[in-house]
């Protein structure tokens, strides 16, 4: 069964990246519709889109707000059977959409599909979807591994990364789209967790390949990035009742170590304050159904999780 496709991308400044992304989408072997959400850019992105890409649906938002809300606006504007959510800093290979949608056409139980994102140069994996430990902390799956490892079964795939992902529209709608309380970071993880909790399967398409150029909208390890990342973590801990469960102690110790380490390295409390704000924002909201244990990487130890977090601080600014 052939499924119709809506490609949704949210853009904010950096028109050169957007133009490159759209040129690669124009070369796709699979028919699709493109919906661009111009999200309060301060450069000439809006005018350039109207000039160069008038054939695409353009949604104009004057104030830059949560990515989740902007993406939901774009998704609502479409009617395709499949929603492909892609960053504007991704250059997709010509058969990307064809390969990405294939698992949804083959398996009606699949609600989402993860693509293979490579770092510039094409030799190293940026992500092959997301993986999550038992405390629901998420990580880019197979990141920094050789591209040849893209078909590896481990670590466990919980769902796709929002860098470039496909979702069955009926599954997206059934779980309520992206959570607009999350400003940035982990909105894709939250959607993956809710889809798995609702019984939808996640598929991997390692032959759906793109290059993630990396726009660093908030700046690597900037105060703003660490605040938003902390907010998302605190928010999800409460929405999923992690601290009340059997892994609550592990989660508390992990977050204490992460916040303490961030204080030493960054010399501020932004990571901690972000978590507290996220925890407060989730107060009174209904708890989400936890995903099945099979969707989580139970083999990822406490030490493994800490090591993955430490690796982030080893990256150059």
JSON list of C-alpha atoms in Angstrom, two decimals, residues 42-166:
[
{"chain": "A", "resi": 42, "resn": "UNK", "atom": "CA", "xyz": [15.37, 37.58, 12.07]},
{"chain": "A", "resi": 43, "resn": "UNK", "atom": "CA", "xyz": [17.21, 37.18, 8.76]},
{"chain": "A", "resi": 44, "resn": "UNK", "atom": "CA", "xyz": [15.79, 37.06, 5.22]},
{"chain": "A", "resi": 45, "resn": "UNK", "atom": "CA", "xyz": [14.57, 33.45, 5.49]},
{"chain": "A", "resi": 46, "resn": "UNK", "atom": "CA", "xyz": [10.90, 34.29, 4.98]},
{"chain": "A", "resi": 47, "resn": "UNK", "atom": "CA", "xyz": [11.43, 36.42, 1.91]},
{"chain": "A", "resi": 48, "resn": "UNK", "atom": "CA", "xyz": [13.89, 33.91, 0.48]},
{"chain": "A", "resi": 49, "resn": "UNK", "atom": "CA", "xyz": [11.46, 31.03, 0.93]},
{"chain": "A", "resi": 50, "resn": "UNK", "atom": "CA", "xyz": [8.73, 32.96, -0.88]},
{"chain": "A", "resi": 51, "resn": "UNK", "atom": "CA", "xyz": [11.15, 33.78, -3.68]},
{"chain": "A", "resi": 52, "resn": "UNK", "atom": "CA", "xyz": [12.89, 30.41, -4.11]},
{"chain": "A", "resi": 53, "resn": "UNK", "atom": "CA", "xyz": [10.37, 27.83, -2.92]},
{"chain": "A", "resi": 54, "resn": "UNK", "atom": "CA", "xyz": [6.94, 29.25, -3.71]},
{"chain": "A", "resi": 55, "resn": "UNK", "atom": "CA", "xyz": [5.65, 25.75, -4.58]},
{"chain": "A", "resi": 56, "resn": "UNK", "atom": "CA", "xyz": [5.81, 24.67, -0.94]},
{"chain": "A", "resi": 57, "resn": "UNK", "atom": "CA", "xyz": [3.26, 25.36, 1.77]},
{"chain": "A", "resi": 58, "resn": "UNK", "atom": "CA", "xyz": [4.62, 28.14, 3.99]},
{"chain": "A", "resi": 59, "resn": "UNK", "atom": "CA", "xyz": [3.35, 28.78, 7.50]},
{"chain": "A", "resi": 60, "resn": "UNK", "atom": "CA", "xyz": [4.51, 32.06, 9.02]},
{"chain": "A", "resi": 61, "resn": "UNK", "atom": "CA", "xyz": [4.97, 32.44, 12.78]},
{"chain": "A", "resi": 62, "resn": "UNK", "atom": "CA", "xyz": [6.19, 35.85, 13.88]},
{"chain": "A", "resi": 63, "resn": "UNK", "atom": "CA", "xyz": [7.52, 34.94, 17.34]},
{"chain": "A", "resi": 64, "resn": "UNK", "atom": "CA", "xyz": [10.08, 32.19, 17.91]},
{"chain": "A", "resi": 65, "resn": "UNK", "atom": "CA", "xyz": [8.57, 29.85, 20.49]},
{"chain": "A", "resi": 66, "resn": "UNK", "atom": "CA", "xyz": [8.65, 26.15, 21.32]},
{"chain": "A", "resi": 67, "resn": "UNK", "atom": "CA", "xyz": [9.78, 23.91, 18.46]},
{"chain": "A", "resi": 68, "resn": "UNK", "atom": "CA", "xyz": [7.06, 21.45, 19.45]},
{"chain": "A", "resi": 69, "resn": "UNK", "atom": "CA", "xyz": [4.28, 23.99, 18.89]},
{"chain": "A", "resi": 70, "resn": "UNK", "atom": "CA", "xyz": [5.70, 25.10, 15.54]},
{"chain": "A", "resi": 71, "resn": "UNK", "atom": "CA", "xyz": [6.04, 21.49, 14.37]},
{"chain": "A", "resi": 72, "resn": "UNK", "atom": "CA", "xyz": [2.48, 20.68, 15.44]},
{"chain": "A", "resi": 73, "resn": "UNK", "atom": "CA", "xyz": [1.27, 23.66, 13.38]},
{"chain": "A", "resi": 74, "resn": "UNK", "atom": "CA", "xyz": [3.02, 22.26, 10.34]},
{"chain": "A", "resi": 75, "resn": "UNK", "atom": "CA", "xyz": [1.68, 18.75, 10.88]},
{"chain": "A", "resi": 76, "resn": "UNK", "atom": "CA", "xyz": [-1.87, 20.04, 11.29]},
{"chain": "A", "resi": 77, "resn": "UNK", "atom": "CA", "xyz": [-1.62, 21.83, 7.95]},
{"chain": "A", "resi": 78, "resn": "UNK", "atom": "CA", "xyz": [-1.09, 18.50, 6.17]},
{"chain": "A", "resi": 79, "resn": "UNK", "atom": "CA", "xyz": [-3.20, 15.45, 5.43]},
{"chain": "A", "resi": 80, "resn": "UNK", "atom": "CA", "xyz": [-0.55, 12.88, 4.42]},
{"chain": "A", "resi": 81, "resn": "UNK", "atom": "CA", "xyz": [-0.67, 9.34, 5.75]},
{"chain": "A", "resi": 82, "resn": "UNK", "atom": "CA", "xyz": [2.94, 9.76, 6.89]},
{"chain": "A", "resi": 83, "resn": "UNK", "atom": "CA", "xyz": [4.53, 12.72, 8.65]},
{"chain": "A", "resi": 84, "resn": "UNK", "atom": "CA", "xyz": [8.23, 13.12, 8.01]},
{"chain": "A", "resi": 85, "resn": "UNK", "atom": "CA", "xyz": [9.65, 15.52, 10.60]},
{"chain": "A", "resi": 86, "resn": "UNK", "atom": "CA", "xyz": [13.06, 16.75, 9.52]},
{"chain": "A", "resi": 87, "resn": "UNK", "atom": "CA", "xyz": [15.51, 19.42, 10.68]},
{"chain": "A", "resi": 88, "resn": "UNK", "atom": "CA", "xyz": [16.49, 22.08, 8.18]},
{"chain": "A", "resi": 89, "resn": "UNK", "atom": "CA", "xyz": [20.16, 21.17, 8.73]},
{"chain": "A", "resi": 90, "resn": "UNK", "atom": "CA", "xyz": [19.75, 17.72, 7.14]},
{"chain": "A", "resi": 91, "resn": "UNK", "atom": "CA", "xyz": [20.77, 16.85, 3.58]},
{"chain": "A", "resi": 92, "resn": "UNK", "atom": "CA", "xyz": [18.90, 13.68, 2.56]},
{"chain": "A", "resi": 93, "resn": "UNK", "atom": "CA", "xyz": [20.01, 11.23, -0.10]},
{"chain": "A", "resi": 94, "resn": "UNK", "atom": "CA", "xyz": [17.68, 10.95, -3.14]},
{"chain": "A", "resi": 95, "resn": "UNK", "atom": "CA", "xyz": [16.03, 7.71, -1.98]},
{"chain": "A", "resi": 96, "resn": "UNK", "atom": "CA", "xyz": [15.70, 8.87, 1.63]},
{"chain": "A", "resi": 97, "resn": "UNK", "atom": "CA", "xyz": [11.89, 9.20, 1.70]},
{"chain": "A", "resi": 98, "resn": "UNK", "atom": "CA", "xyz": [11.40, 6.00, -0.28]},
{"chain": "A", "resi": 99, "resn": "UNK", "atom": "CA", "xyz": [13.47, 3.99, 2.20]},
{"chain": "A", "resi": 100, "resn": "UNK", "atom": "CA", "xyz": [12.13, 5.78, 5.30]},
{"chain": "A", "resi": 101, "resn": "UNK", "atom": "CA", "xyz": [8.46, 5.14, 4.56]},
{"chain": "A", "resi": 102, "resn": "UNK", "atom": "CA", "xyz": [8.90, 1.52, 3.47]},
{"chain": "A", "resi": 103, "resn": "UNK", "atom": "CA", "xyz": [8.64, -0.01, 7.01]},
{"chain": "A", "resi": 104, "resn": "UNK", "atom": "CA", "xyz": [5.31, 1.79, 7.58]},
{"chain": "A", "resi": 105, "resn": "UNK", "atom": "CA", "xyz": [3.96, 0.40, 4.32]},
{"chain": "A", "resi": 106, "resn": "UNK", "atom": "CA", "xyz": [5.16, -3.09, 5.19]},
{"chain": "A", "resi": 107, "resn": "UNK", "atom": "CA", "xyz": [3.94, -3.26, 8.81]},
{"chain": "A", "resi": 108, "resn": "UNK", "atom": "CA", "xyz": [0.66, -1.67, 9.99]},
{"chain": "A", "resi": 109, "resn": "UNK", "atom": "CA", "xyz": [1.81, -2.07, 13.62]},
{"chain": "A", "resi": 110, "resn": "UNK", "atom": "CA", "xyz": [4.75, 0.30, 13.07]},
{"chain": "A", "resi": 111, "resn": "UNK", "atom": "CA", "xyz": [4.01, 3.80, 14.27]},
{"chain": "A", "resi": 112, "resn": "UNK", "atom": "CA", "xyz": [7.38, 5.40, 13.63]},
{"chain": "A", "resi": 113, "resn": "UNK", "atom": "CA", "xyz": [10.63, 4.89, 11.72]},
{"chain": "A", "resi": 114, "resn": "UNK", "atom": "CA", "xyz": [14.16, 6.00, 12.58]},
{"chain": "A", "resi": 115, "resn": "UNK", "atom": "CA", "xyz": [16.55, 7.10, 9.86]},
{"chain": "A", "resi": 116, "resn": "UNK", "atom": "CA", "xyz": [20.34, 6.93, 9.73]},
{"chain": "A", "resi": 117, "resn": "UNK", "atom": "CA", "xyz": [21.91, 10.34, 10.26]},
{"chain": "A", "resi": 118, "resn": "UNK", "atom": "CA", "xyz": [25.61, 10.61, 9.47]},
{"chain": "A", "resi": 119, "resn": "UNK", "atom": "CA", "xyz": [28.01, 13.33, 10.51]},
{"chain": "A", "resi": 120, "resn": "UNK", "atom": "CA", "xyz": [29.61, 15.40, 7.72]},
{"chain": "A", "resi": 121, "resn": "UNK", "atom": "CA", "xyz": [32.07, 13.18, 5.87]},
{"chain": "A", "resi": 122, "resn": "UNK", "atom": "CA", "xyz": [29.74, 10.18, 5.99]},
{"chain": "A", "resi": 123, "resn": "UNK", "atom": "CA", "xyz": [31.95, 7.87, 8.05]},
{"chain": "A", "resi": 124, "resn": "UNK", "atom": "CA", "xyz": [30.52, 8.39, 11.55]},
{"chain": "A", "resi": 125, "resn": "UNK", "atom": "CA", "xyz": [26.97, 7.98, 12.85]},
{"chain": "A", "resi": 126, "resn": "UNK", "atom": "CA", "xyz": [25.26, 11.02, 14.31]},
{"chain": "A", "resi": 127, "resn": "UNK", "atom": "CA", "xyz": [22.20, 8.99, 15.29]},
{"chain": "A", "resi": 128, "resn": "UNK", "atom": "CA", "xyz": [20.31, 5.87, 14.31]},
{"chain": "A", "resi": 129, "resn": "UNK", "atom": "CA", "xyz": [17.19, 6.78, 16.25]},
{"chain": "A", "resi": 130, "resn": "UNK", "atom": "CA", "xyz": [17.06, 7.04, 20.04]},
{"chain": "A", "resi": 131, "resn": "UNK", "atom": "CA", "xyz": [17.75, 4.65, 22.86]},
{"chain": "A", "resi": 132, "resn": "UNK", "atom": "CA", "xyz": [16.68, 5.04, 26.49]},
{"chain": "A", "resi": 133, "resn": "UNK", "atom": "CA", "xyz": [17.80, 3.52, 29.77]},
{"chain": "A", "resi": 134, "resn": "UNK", "atom": "CA", "xyz": [15.41, 2.28, 32.45]},
{"chain": "A", "resi": 135, "resn": "UNK", "atom": "CA", "xyz": [15.17, 5.78, 33.98]},
{"chain": "A", "resi": 136, "resn": "UNK", "atom": "CA", "xyz": [13.86, 7.02, 30.59]},
{"chain": "A", "resi": 137, "resn": "UNK", "atom": "CA", "xyz": [16.98, 9.05, 29.92]},
{"chain": "A", "resi": 138, "resn": "UNK", "atom": "CA", "xyz": [17.40, 9.18, 26.16]},
{"chain": "A", "resi": 139, "resn": "UNK", "atom": "CA", "xyz": [20.51, 9.19, 23.97]},
{"chain": "A", "resi": 140, "resn": "UNK", "atom": "CA", "xyz": [21.25, 9.32, 20.23]},
{"chain": "A", "resi": 141, "resn": "UNK", "atom": "CA", "xyz": [21.55, 5.66, 19.31]},
{"chain": "A", "resi": 142, "resn": "UNK", "atom": "CA", "xyz": [24.92, 4.45, 17.94]},
{"chain": "A", "resi": 143, "resn": "UNK", "atom": "CA", "xyz": [26.33, 7.99, 18.01]},
{"chain": "A", "resi": 144, "resn": "UNK", "atom": "CA", "xyz": [30.09, 8.20, 17.22]},
{"chain": "A", "resi": 145, "resn": "UNK", "atom": "CA", "xyz": [30.15, 4.65, 15.92]},
{"chain": "A", "resi": 146, "resn": "UNK", "atom": "CA", "xyz": [31.33, 3.81, 12.37]},
{"chain": "A", "resi": 147, "resn": "UNK", "atom": "CA", "xyz": [28.64, 4.06, 9.71]},
{"chain": "A", "resi": 148, "resn": "UNK", "atom": "CA", "xyz": [29.10, 0.34, 9.04]},
{"chain": "A", "resi": 149, "resn": "UNK", "atom": "CA", "xyz": [27.50, -0.39, 12.45]},
{"chain": "A", "resi": 150, "resn": "UNK", "atom": "CA", "xyz": [24.16, 1.16, 11.49]},
{"chain": "A", "resi": 151, "resn": "UNK", "atom": "CA", "xyz": [22.38, -2.21, 11.28]},
{"chain": "A", "resi": 152, "resn": "UNK", "atom": "CA", "xyz": [23.39, -3.26, 14.82]},
{"chain": "A", "resi": 153, "resn": "UNK", "atom": "CA", "xyz": [20.52, -4.53, 16.96]},
{"chain": "A", "resi": 154, "resn": "UNK", "atom": "CA", "xyz": [21.92, -3.04, 20.15]},
{"chain": "A", "resi": 155, "resn": "UNK", "atom": "CA", "xyz": [21.36, -0.70, 21.88]},
{"chain": "A", "resi": 156, "resn": "UNK", "atom": "CA", "xyz": [17.59, -1.11, 21.83]},
{"chain": "A", "resi": 157, "resn": "UNK", "atom": "CA", "xyz": [15.67, 1.31, 19.62]},
{"chain": "A", "resi": 158, "resn": "UNK", "atom": "CA", "xyz": [12.95, 3.18, 21.52]},
{"chain": "A", "resi": 159, "resn": "UNK", "atom": "CA", "xyz": [12.00, 5.42, 18.60]},
{"chain": "A", "resi": 160, "resn": "UNK", "atom": "CA", "xyz": [13.27, 7.88, 16.02]},
{"chain": "A", "resi": 161, "resn": "UNK", "atom": "CA", "xyz": [15.22, 11.06, 16.57]},
{"chain": "A", "resi": 162, "resn": "UNK", "atom": "CA", "xyz": [13.43, 14.23, 15.55]},
{"chain": "A", "resi": 163, "resn": "UNK", "atom": "CA", "xyz": [16.44, 15.11, 13.41]},
{"chain": "A", "resi": 164, "resn": "UNK", "atom": "CA", "xyz": [14.76, 13.12, 10.63]},
{"chain": "A", "resi": 165, "resn": "UNK", "atom": "CA", "xyz": [11.91, 10.73, 11.39]},
{"chain": "A", "resi": 166, "resn": "UNK", "atom": "CA", "xyz": [8.72, 9.26, 9.94]}
]
